[in-house]
């Protein structure tokens, strides 16, 4: 285990919000336009080839017929991508329909005008009617391609903004329990005595479990004057090459971010911050693929969510706010399996409909899931029934006892920050 010590707040200048450079934005738009146009063109040609008895000459004729439209689609799709039509799947669907319809009409005009055809009202009526006839397959193909291939193409370029920042992989930031751990904040449960010696032993076993599965534990300097500092996850949220230093909702915890910031800077992350009056706890942030769910509750406010959205949206992430009132943090209620399925105990999950896939678990502590590998997760030993359910789904579960931290509303997720 390596240790990073912070004796004073970082004096490094605060970087501006991450934004796409003009060149990278243009590149992302062009790649999206090319991808959409090529795929739609190929799908339409192949579809007509099948519909016309697989005659070889159909490939040539259909390709020539739709080439002007596909050239126009490239231009329109690039513009739509530059205007961030790929941000959400539904805006991408609309973009696919609008750009392909416009491209089909323009492509027809590009074919008719050079041939000497006048654009009379009857001809215009025929062109419009073709959108529900000859060009219908073209439009449908674009409506499917833009939110799938188009979004993937955009993100493949945009994500290079952060992936170009080299940071270590398979690292876990951890922080030893404070000597005042027993004084930690409790909000939704009654305070009970904490066995400090047992907590130290449990923390060491927890770190060992991470190291046994390929993580290098990087220890943030101890903070004995900060009782909740062991819950290091609340102080930072990491993305590809980017670390967002939070603004904890509990004022007594805000000093915890100093040591964490020093650690992520030394690891090579580009550092951004949530500023007051915005508040954000890392325990309220659940990442599932390119979707970032953020709990809006006692520790995270609307301004904190807005600031996080401004930071990560240019990186290709979508932020979904989730109202919570029954638990301390969003990840006290829900977690995610390696396949992206969100899991949680129904009694504390107020809005399961906000998640793409939701699986109920029989115990509250079962929602805390640390992904160790595509087929392996770490869970609290107290969630016996939930462990059995997760194992029945084909995952290997590493169970660790964190009972002393559960007395302070802690879990296996909030005791580390993993970079995979």
Protein backbone atom coordinates (compact mmCIF):
# COMPACT_ATOMS: atom_id res chain seq x y z
CA UNK A 1 0.00 0.00 0.00
CA UNK A 2 1.37 3.42 -0.92
CA UNK A 3 0.62 6.55 1.06
CA UNK A 4 -0.01 10.08 -0.15
CA UNK A 5 0.24 12.77 2.49
CA UNK A 6 -1.29 16.23 2.32
CA UNK A 7 -0.09 18.74 4.88
CA UNK A 8 -1.80 21.79 3.42
CA UNK A 9 -4.46 22.66 0.90
CA UNK A 10 -3.39 22.45 -2.72
CA UNK A 11 -2.36 25.78 -4.19
CA UNK A 12 -2.55 24.57 -7.79
CA UNK A 13 -4.67 26.87 -9.95
CA UNK A 14 -8.16 25.72 -10.51
CA UNK A 15 -8.66 24.68 -14.14
CA UNK A 16 -11.58 25.92 -16.14
CA UNK A 17 -14.54 23.67 -16.81
CA UNK A 18 -13.60 20.90 -19.26
CA UNK A 19 -14.84 21.72 -22.72
CA UNK A 20 -14.41 20.16 -26.11
CA UNK A 21 -11.80 21.97 -28.17
CA UNK A 22 -13.10 23.37 -31.44
CA UNK A 23 -11.07 20.87 -33.44
CA UNK A 24 -12.17 17.92 -31.35
CA UNK A 25 -15.79 19.04 -31.53
CA UNK A 26 -15.56 19.30 -35.31
CA UNK A 27 -13.87 15.91 -35.48
CA UNK A 28 -16.59 14.34 -33.35
CA UNK A 29 -19.31 15.89 -35.53
CA UNK A 30 -17.66 14.75 -38.77
CA UNK A 31 -17.07 11.21 -37.48
CA UNK A 32 -20.71 11.04 -36.39
CA UNK A 33 -21.93 12.31 -39.76
CA UNK A 34 -19.79 9.88 -41.72
CA UNK A 35 -20.79 6.95 -39.51
CA UNK A 36 -24.52 7.67 -39.77
CA UNK A 37 -24.45 8.29 -43.53
CA UNK A 38 -22.37 5.20 -44.34
CA UNK A 39 -24.40 2.85 -42.15
CA UNK A 40 -27.78 4.16 -43.36
CA UNK A 41 -26.66 3.96 -46.99
CA UNK A 42 -25.45 0.39 -46.56
CA UNK A 43 -28.62 -0.69 -44.74
CA UNK A 44 -30.90 0.78 -47.39
CA UNK A 45 -28.96 -0.72 -50.29
CA UNK A 46 -28.96 -4.13 -48.65
CA UNK A 47 -32.67 -3.88 -47.80
CA UNK A 48 -33.64 -3.11 -51.40
CA UNK A 49 -31.30 -5.84 -52.57
CA UNK A 50 -33.22 -8.37 -50.47
CA UNK A 51 -36.61 -6.95 -51.46
CA UNK A 52 -35.78 -7.25 -55.16
CA UNK A 53 -34.78 -10.89 -55.26
CA UNK A 54 -31.09 -10.39 -54.56
CA UNK A 55 -30.33 -9.28 -58.10
CA UNK A 56 -26.72 -8.01 -58.40
CA UNK A 57 -27.66 -5.01 -60.52
CA UNK A 58 -29.91 -3.76 -57.70
CA UNK A 59 -26.88 -3.03 -55.56
CA UNK A 60 -25.48 -0.64 -58.17
CA UNK A 61 -28.78 1.03 -59.04
CA UNK A 62 -29.96 1.57 -55.47
CA UNK A 63 -26.56 2.80 -54.36
CA UNK A 64 -26.49 5.36 -57.17
CA UNK A 65 -30.05 6.45 -56.40
CA UNK A 66 -29.37 7.12 -52.71
CA UNK A 67 -25.83 8.51 -53.03
CA UNK A 68 -26.93 12.18 -53.28
CA UNK A 69 -29.18 11.71 -50.24
CA UNK A 70 -26.37 10.09 -48.27
CA UNK A 71 -23.99 12.94 -49.10
CA UNK A 72 -26.62 15.36 -47.81
CA UNK A 73 -27.22 13.15 -44.76
CA UNK A 74 -23.53 13.32 -43.92
CA UNK A 75 -23.71 17.12 -43.87
CA UNK A 76 -26.98 17.32 -41.92
CA UNK A 77 -25.98 14.63 -39.41
CA UNK A 78 -22.66 16.38 -38.78
CA UNK A 79 -24.46 19.64 -38.06
CA UNK A 80 -26.96 17.89 -35.79
CA UNK A 81 -24.12 16.20 -33.89
CA UNK A 82 -22.32 19.52 -33.47
CA UNK A 83 -25.54 20.87 -31.94
CA UNK A 84 -25.41 17.94 -29.45
CA UNK A 85 -28.32 15.97 -30.88
CA UNK A 86 -26.53 12.85 -29.60
CA UNK A 87 -26.80 13.95 -25.99
CA UNK A 88 -29.95 11.87 -25.36
CA UNK A 89 -31.28 8.88 -27.25
CA UNK A 90 -34.63 10.53 -27.93
CA UNK A 91 -33.06 13.69 -29.37
CA UNK A 92 -30.88 11.43 -31.52
CA UNK A 93 -34.00 9.64 -32.82
CA UNK A 94 -35.59 12.96 -33.75
CA UNK A 95 -32.34 14.06 -35.39
CA UNK A 96 -32.24 10.85 -37.38
CA UNK A 97 -35.77 11.35 -38.70
CA UNK A 98 -35.38 15.06 -39.50
CA UNK A 99 -31.92 14.85 -41.10
CA UNK A 100 -32.76 11.80 -43.22
CA UNK A 101 -36.05 13.28 -44.43
CA UNK A 102 -34.30 16.52 -45.37
CA UNK A 103 -31.45 14.59 -46.98
CA UNK A 104 -33.85 12.43 -49.00
CA UNK A 105 -35.63 15.53 -50.37
CA UNK A 106 -32.39 17.36 -51.09
CA UNK A 107 -30.91 14.27 -52.71
CA UNK A 108 -33.89 14.04 -55.04
CA UNK A 109 -33.56 17.71 -55.94
CA UNK A 110 -29.83 17.22 -56.59
CA UNK A 111 -30.78 14.48 -59.07
CA UNK A 112 -33.72 16.20 -60.77
CA UNK A 113 -32.41 19.75 -61.28
CA UNK A 114 -29.24 18.82 -63.23
CA UNK A 115 -31.44 16.63 -65.43
CA UNK A 116 -33.54 19.65 -66.36
CA UNK A 117 -36.64 18.81 -64.34
CA UNK A 118 -38.55 21.81 -63.11
CA UNK A 119 -39.60 21.81 -59.48
CA UNK A 120 -43.27 22.34 -60.06
CA UNK A 121 -45.93 21.86 -57.41
CA UNK A 122 -46.84 18.35 -58.70
CA UNK A 123 -43.17 17.35 -58.57
CA UNK A 124 -42.86 18.76 -55.06
CA UNK A 125 -45.93 16.78 -53.99
CA UNK A 126 -44.37 13.59 -55.36
CA UNK A 127 -41.14 14.26 -53.48
CA UNK A 128 -42.98 14.78 -50.20
CA UNK A 129 -45.04 11.63 -50.78
CA UNK A 130 -41.81 9.67 -51.32
CA UNK A 131 -41.00 10.15 -47.65
CA UNK A 132 -43.73 7.63 -46.87
CA UNK A 133 -42.83 5.47 -49.86
CA UNK A 134 -39.47 5.06 -51.57
CA UNK A 135 -37.56 6.87 -48.82
CA UNK A 136 -39.37 5.37 -45.84
CA UNK A 137 -36.74 2.66 -45.32
CA UNK A 138 -34.06 5.36 -45.49
CA UNK A 139 -35.74 7.41 -42.77
CA UNK A 140 -36.37 4.41 -40.52
CA UNK A 141 -32.76 3.30 -40.89
CA UNK A 142 -31.56 6.78 -39.87
CA UNK A 143 -33.95 6.89 -36.90
CA UNK A 144 -32.32 3.71 -35.61
CA UNK A 145 -28.73 4.48 -36.61
CA UNK A 146 -28.43 7.99 -35.18
CA UNK A 147 -29.17 7.05 -31.51
CA UNK A 148 -26.99 3.92 -31.73
CA UNK A 149 -24.07 4.20 -34.14
CA UNK A 150 -24.19 7.99 -34.10
CA UNK A 151 -23.99 8.31 -30.32
CA UNK A 152 -21.24 5.71 -30.18
CA UNK A 153 -19.23 7.54 -32.85
CA UNK A 154 -19.60 10.87 -31.03
CA UNK A 155 -18.52 9.41 -27.71
CA UNK A 156 -15.56 7.57 -29.20
CA UNK A 157 -14.07 10.93 -30.14
CA UNK A 158 -15.26 12.95 -27.15
CA UNK A 159 -14.01 10.46 -24.58
CA UNK A 160 -10.51 10.89 -25.97
CA UNK A 161 -10.61 14.33 -24.30
CA UNK A 162 -10.23 12.71 -20.91
CA UNK A 163 -8.60 9.41 -21.84
CA UNK A 164 -5.61 11.37 -23.17
CA UNK A 165 -4.84 12.15 -19.52
CA UNK A 166 -2.81 9.21 -18.31
CA UNK A 167 -3.71 7.97 -14.86
CA UNK A 168 -2.92 4.63 -13.21
CA UNK A 169 -5.40 1.80 -13.68
CA UNK A 170 -6.63 -0.61 -11.01
CA UNK A 171 -6.01 1.85 -8.19
CA UNK A 172 -8.14 2.15 -5.06
CA UNK A 173 -8.00 5.29 -2.95
CA UNK A 174 -8.54 4.42 0.71
CA UNK A 175 -8.19 6.29 3.99
CA UNK A 176 -7.59 4.76 7.44
CA UNK A 177 -10.33 5.13 10.06
CA UNK A 178 -10.03 8.22 12.22
CA UNK A 179 -9.25 7.83 15.91
CA UNK A 180 -12.60 9.60 16.38
CA UNK A 181 -14.53 7.24 14.11
CA UNK A 182 -17.17 6.66 16.79
CA UNK A 183 -18.09 10.37 16.60
CA UNK A 184 -19.09 10.06 12.95
CA UNK A 185 -22.39 11.54 11.77
CA UNK A 186 -25.55 9.44 11.82
CA UNK A 187 -28.73 10.69 10.16
CA UNK A 188 -31.20 7.92 9.39
CA UNK A 189 -30.25 5.41 12.11
CA UNK A 190 -29.82 5.53 15.88
CA UNK A 191 -26.31 5.89 17.22
CA UNK A 192 -24.80 2.75 18.76
CA UNK A 193 -21.31 2.15 20.16
CA UNK A 194 -18.54 1.53 17.62
CA UNK A 195 -15.69 -0.85 18.39
CA UNK A 196 -12.64 1.07 17.11
CA UNK A 197 -10.26 -1.90 17.22
CA UNK A 198 -12.71 -4.08 15.33
CA UNK A 199 -13.25 -1.28 12.80
CA UNK A 200 -9.49 -1.08 12.16
CA UNK A 201 -9.37 -4.82 11.58
CA UNK A 202 -12.37 -4.71 9.24
CA UNK A 203 -10.80 -1.86 7.27
CA UNK A 204 -7.58 -3.79 6.83
CA UNK A 205 -9.51 -6.84 5.62
CA UNK A 206 -11.47 -4.65 3.23
CA UNK A 207 -8.29 -3.18 1.74
CA UNK A 208 -6.77 -6.65 1.51
CA UNK A 209 -9.80 -7.85 -0.46
CA UNK A 210 -9.28 -5.04 -2.99
CA UNK A 211 -5.57 -5.83 -3.28
CA UNK A 212 -6.28 -9.54 -3.67
CA UNK A 213 -8.29 -8.70 -6.79
CA UNK A 214 -5.71 -6.60 -8.55
CA UNK A 215 -6.17 -3.13 -7.08
CA UNK A 216 -3.23 -1.13 -5.81
CA UNK A 217 -4.34 0.56 -2.61
CA UNK A 218 -3.26 4.19 -2.40
CA UNK A 219 -3.69 5.49 1.12
CA UNK A 220 -4.79 9.09 1.57
CA UNK A 221 -3.15 10.57 4.68
CA UNK A 222 -5.02 9.81 7.92
CA UNK A 223 -7.17 12.57 9.41
CA UNK A 224 -7.77 11.73 13.05
CA UNK A 225 -9.58 15.02 13.65
CA UNK A 226 -12.18 14.15 10.97
CA UNK A 227 -14.39 11.29 12.21
CA UNK A 228 -15.98 10.42 8.85
CA UNK A 229 -12.81 10.63 6.76
CA UNK A 230 -12.66 6.85 6.22
CA UNK A 231 -15.61 7.29 3.85
CA UNK A 232 -13.30 8.68 1.18
CA UNK A 233 -15.81 8.13 -1.63
CA UNK A 234 -17.80 11.16 -0.51
CA UNK A 235 -14.89 13.51 -1.30
CA UNK A 236 -14.28 12.78 -4.98
CA UNK A 237 -15.93 11.35 -8.08
CA UNK A 238 -13.62 10.09 -10.83
CA UNK A 239 -14.19 9.78 -14.54
CA UNK A 240 -11.70 8.98 -17.31
CA UNK A 241 -8.71 11.09 -16.31
CA UNK A 242 -10.91 13.60 -14.46
CA UNK A 243 -11.42 13.89 -10.70
CA UNK A 244 -14.26 16.04 -9.39
CA UNK A 245 -13.56 17.17 -5.83
CA UNK A 246 -16.90 17.37 -4.07
CA UNK A 247 -18.41 19.88 -1.67
CA UNK A 248 -19.76 17.65 1.13
CA UNK A 249 -23.24 18.47 2.34
CA UNK A 250 -22.16 18.17 5.98
CA UNK A 251 -20.01 21.22 6.72
CA UNK A 252 -17.95 19.26 9.25
CA UNK A 253 -16.73 17.01 6.42
CA UNK A 254 -15.52 19.63 3.96
CA UNK A 255 -11.96 19.59 5.28
CA UNK A 256 -11.74 15.94 4.18
CA UNK A 257 -11.35 16.98 0.54
CA UNK A 258 -7.85 18.45 1.02
CA UNK A 259 -6.08 15.12 1.39
CA UNK A 260 -8.13 13.53 -1.38
CA UNK A 261 -7.33 16.33 -3.82
CA UNK A 262 -3.64 15.98 -3.15
CA UNK A 263 -3.89 12.24 -3.79
CA UNK A 264 -5.67 12.50 -7.13
CA UNK A 265 -3.34 15.25 -8.31
CA UNK A 266 -0.33 13.04 -7.58
CA UNK A 267 -1.99 10.23 -9.51
CA UNK A 268 -2.22 12.49 -12.56
CA UNK A 269 -5.91 13.40 -12.66
CA UNK A 270 -7.17 16.70 -14.02
CA UNK A 271 -8.96 18.18 -11.02
CA UNK A 272 -12.25 20.09 -10.97
CA UNK A 273 -14.34 21.17 -7.99
CA UNK A 274 -17.90 21.62 -6.87
CA UNK A 275 -18.17 25.11 -5.38
CA UNK A 276 -20.41 26.37 -2.58
CA UNK A 277 -23.29 26.96 -2.29
CA UNK A 278 -23.40 23.79 -4.34
CA UNK A 279 -23.08 20.59 -2.32
CA UNK A 280 -22.33 17.10 -3.59
CA UNK A 281 -21.37 13.89 -1.77
CA UNK A 282 -19.69 11.15 -3.79
CA UNK A 283 -22.00 8.63 -2.16
CA UNK A 284 -24.84 10.25 -4.09
CA UNK A 285 -23.23 9.50 -7.46
CA UNK A 286 -23.84 6.17 -9.20
CA UNK A 287 -22.22 5.68 -12.61
CA UNK A 288 -23.78 3.13 -14.97
CA UNK A 289 -22.00 3.22 -18.29
CA UNK A 290 -22.28 6.77 -19.61
CA UNK A 291 -25.22 7.61 -17.34
CA UNK A 292 -24.53 9.34 -14.02
CA UNK A 293 -27.35 9.03 -11.47
CA UNK A 294 -27.13 11.66 -8.72
CA UNK A 295 -29.16 11.55 -5.53
CA UNK A 296 -30.88 14.82 -4.66
CA UNK A 297 -31.32 14.67 -0.90
CA UNK A 298 -29.90 15.84 2.38
CA UNK A 299 -26.23 15.95 1.33
CA UNK A 300 -26.46 16.93 -2.36
CA UNK A 301 -28.37 19.96 -3.59
CA UNK A 302 -29.59 21.17 -6.99
CA UNK A 303 -26.66 23.53 -7.50
CA UNK A 304 -24.20 20.71 -6.88
CA UNK A 305 -25.96 18.60 -9.48
CA UNK A 306 -25.93 21.48 -11.97
CA UNK A 307 -22.19 21.95 -11.49
CA UNK A 308 -21.49 18.24 -11.92
CA UNK A 309 -23.63 18.20 -15.07
CA UNK A 310 -21.65 21.12 -16.48
CA UNK A 311 -18.40 19.24 -15.88
CA UNK A 312 -19.29 15.81 -17.23
CA UNK A 313 -21.77 16.51 -20.03
CA UNK A 314 -18.99 17.73 -22.38
CA UNK A 315 -17.26 14.42 -21.69
CA UNK A 316 -20.24 12.52 -23.09
CA UNK A 317 -22.03 11.61 -19.85
CA UNK A 318 -25.73 12.12 -19.13
CA UNK A 319 -26.71 13.17 -15.59
CA UNK A 320 -30.01 11.94 -14.12
CA UNK A 321 -31.14 13.44 -10.81
CA UNK A 322 -32.86 11.02 -8.41
CA UNK A 323 -34.85 12.44 -5.46
CA UNK A 324 -34.10 10.61 -2.17
CA UNK A 325 -35.46 11.08 1.35
CA UNK A 326 -35.26 7.68 3.05
CA UNK A 327 -31.50 7.13 3.08
CA UNK A 328 -28.31 9.13 3.59
CA UNK A 329 -27.01 8.76 0.03
CA UNK A 330 -28.27 7.41 -3.27
CA UNK A 331 -25.80 4.53 -3.00
CA UNK A 332 -27.21 3.71 0.41
CA UNK A 333 -30.29 2.65 -1.55
CA UNK A 334 -29.01 1.39 -4.91
CA UNK A 335 -25.94 -0.07 -6.55
CA UNK A 336 -25.06 -1.52 -9.93
CA UNK A 337 -23.97 -4.94 -11.12
CA UNK A 338 -21.22 -5.23 -13.75
CA UNK A 339 -23.83 -5.59 -16.51
CA UNK A 340 -25.40 -2.25 -15.58
CA UNK A 341 -28.44 -3.61 -13.75
CA UNK A 342 -29.32 -1.32 -10.85
CA UNK A 343 -30.19 -3.16 -7.64
CA UNK A 344 -31.72 -2.00 -4.39
CA UNK A 345 -34.09 -2.71 -1.51
CA UNK A 346 -37.59 -1.56 -2.53
CA UNK A 347 -38.36 -0.05 0.88
CA UNK A 348 -35.73 2.67 0.38
CA UNK A 349 -35.78 3.06 -3.41
CA UNK A 350 -38.33 5.77 -4.11
CA UNK A 351 -38.04 6.05 -7.89
CA UNK A 352 -37.01 2.72 -9.48
CA UNK A 353 -38.62 3.86 -12.73
CA UNK A 354 -35.71 6.27 -13.30
CA UNK A 355 -33.33 3.35 -13.87
CA UNK A 356 -33.17 1.51 -17.18
CA UNK A 357 -33.06 -1.90 -15.44
CA UNK A 358 -33.91 -2.37 -11.76
CA UNK A 359 -33.69 -5.57 -9.70
CA UNK A 360 -35.14 -5.64 -6.15
CA UNK A 361 -32.93 -7.05 -3.38
CA UNK A 362 -34.15 -8.45 -0.06
CA UNK A 363 -31.84 -6.37 2.19
CA UNK A 364 -30.84 -2.73 2.40
CA UNK A 365 -27.11 -3.43 2.74
CA UNK A 366 -27.23 -5.61 -0.37
CA UNK A 367 -27.35 -2.55 -2.61
CA UNK A 368 -23.73 -1.67 -1.81
CA UNK A 369 -21.78 -3.39 -4.56
CA UNK A 370 -18.13 -2.88 -5.52
CA UNK A 371 -17.26 -4.21 -8.97
CA UNK A 372 -13.94 -6.05 -8.81
CA UNK A 373 -14.09 -7.66 -12.25
CA UNK A 374 -16.71 -8.34 -14.95
CA UNK A 375 -17.73 -11.49 -13.08
CA UNK A 376 -16.81 -10.59 -9.50
CA UNK A 377 -18.27 -8.16 -6.95
CA UNK A 378 -17.58 -7.27 -3.33
CA UNK A 379 -20.52 -7.05 -0.92
CA UNK A 380 -21.14 -6.65 2.81
CA UNK A 381 -21.24 -9.95 4.68
CA UNK A 382 -24.39 -8.77 6.47
CA UNK A 383 -26.43 -9.00 3.23
CA UNK A 384 -26.71 -12.80 3.23
CA UNK A 385 -29.88 -13.10 1.15
CA UNK A 386 -28.76 -10.48 -1.35
CA UNK A 387 -25.42 -12.24 -1.78
CA UNK A 388 -27.26 -15.46 -2.59
CA UNK A 389 -29.38 -13.66 -5.17
CA UNK A 390 -26.39 -12.04 -6.85
CA UNK A 391 -24.56 -15.37 -6.92
CA UNK A 392 -27.60 -16.96 -8.56
CA UNK A 393 -27.12 -14.48 -11.41
CA UNK A 394 -23.73 -15.99 -12.17
CA UNK A 395 -21.48 -13.59 -10.27
CA UNK A 396 -18.79 -14.50 -7.78
CA UNK A 397 -19.24 -12.56 -4.54
CA UNK A 398 -16.45 -11.61 -2.17
CA UNK A 399 -18.06 -10.95 1.21
CA UNK A 400 -16.40 -8.67 3.78
CA UNK A 401 -17.54 -7.74 7.27
CA UNK A 402 -18.00 -3.96 7.63
CA UNK A 403 -20.47 -4.04 10.52
CA UNK A 404 -18.72 -1.26 12.50
CA UNK A 405 -18.97 1.09 9.51
CA UNK A 406 -22.60 0.14 8.91
CA UNK A 407 -23.29 1.57 12.38
CA UNK A 408 -22.35 4.95 10.86
CA UNK A 409 -24.39 4.47 7.67
CA UNK A 410 -21.27 3.39 5.81
CA UNK A 411 -20.86 0.57 3.31
CA UNK A 412 -18.33 -1.21 1.12
CA UNK A 413 -18.72 1.39 -1.64
CA UNK A 414 -17.99 4.52 0.38
CA UNK A 415 -14.73 3.19 1.88
CA UNK A 416 -12.76 3.47 -1.37
CA UNK A 417 -12.64 5.15 -4.76
CA UNK A 418 -11.75 2.69 -7.50
CA UNK A 419 -10.10 3.45 -10.82
CA UNK A 420 -10.41 0.48 -13.18
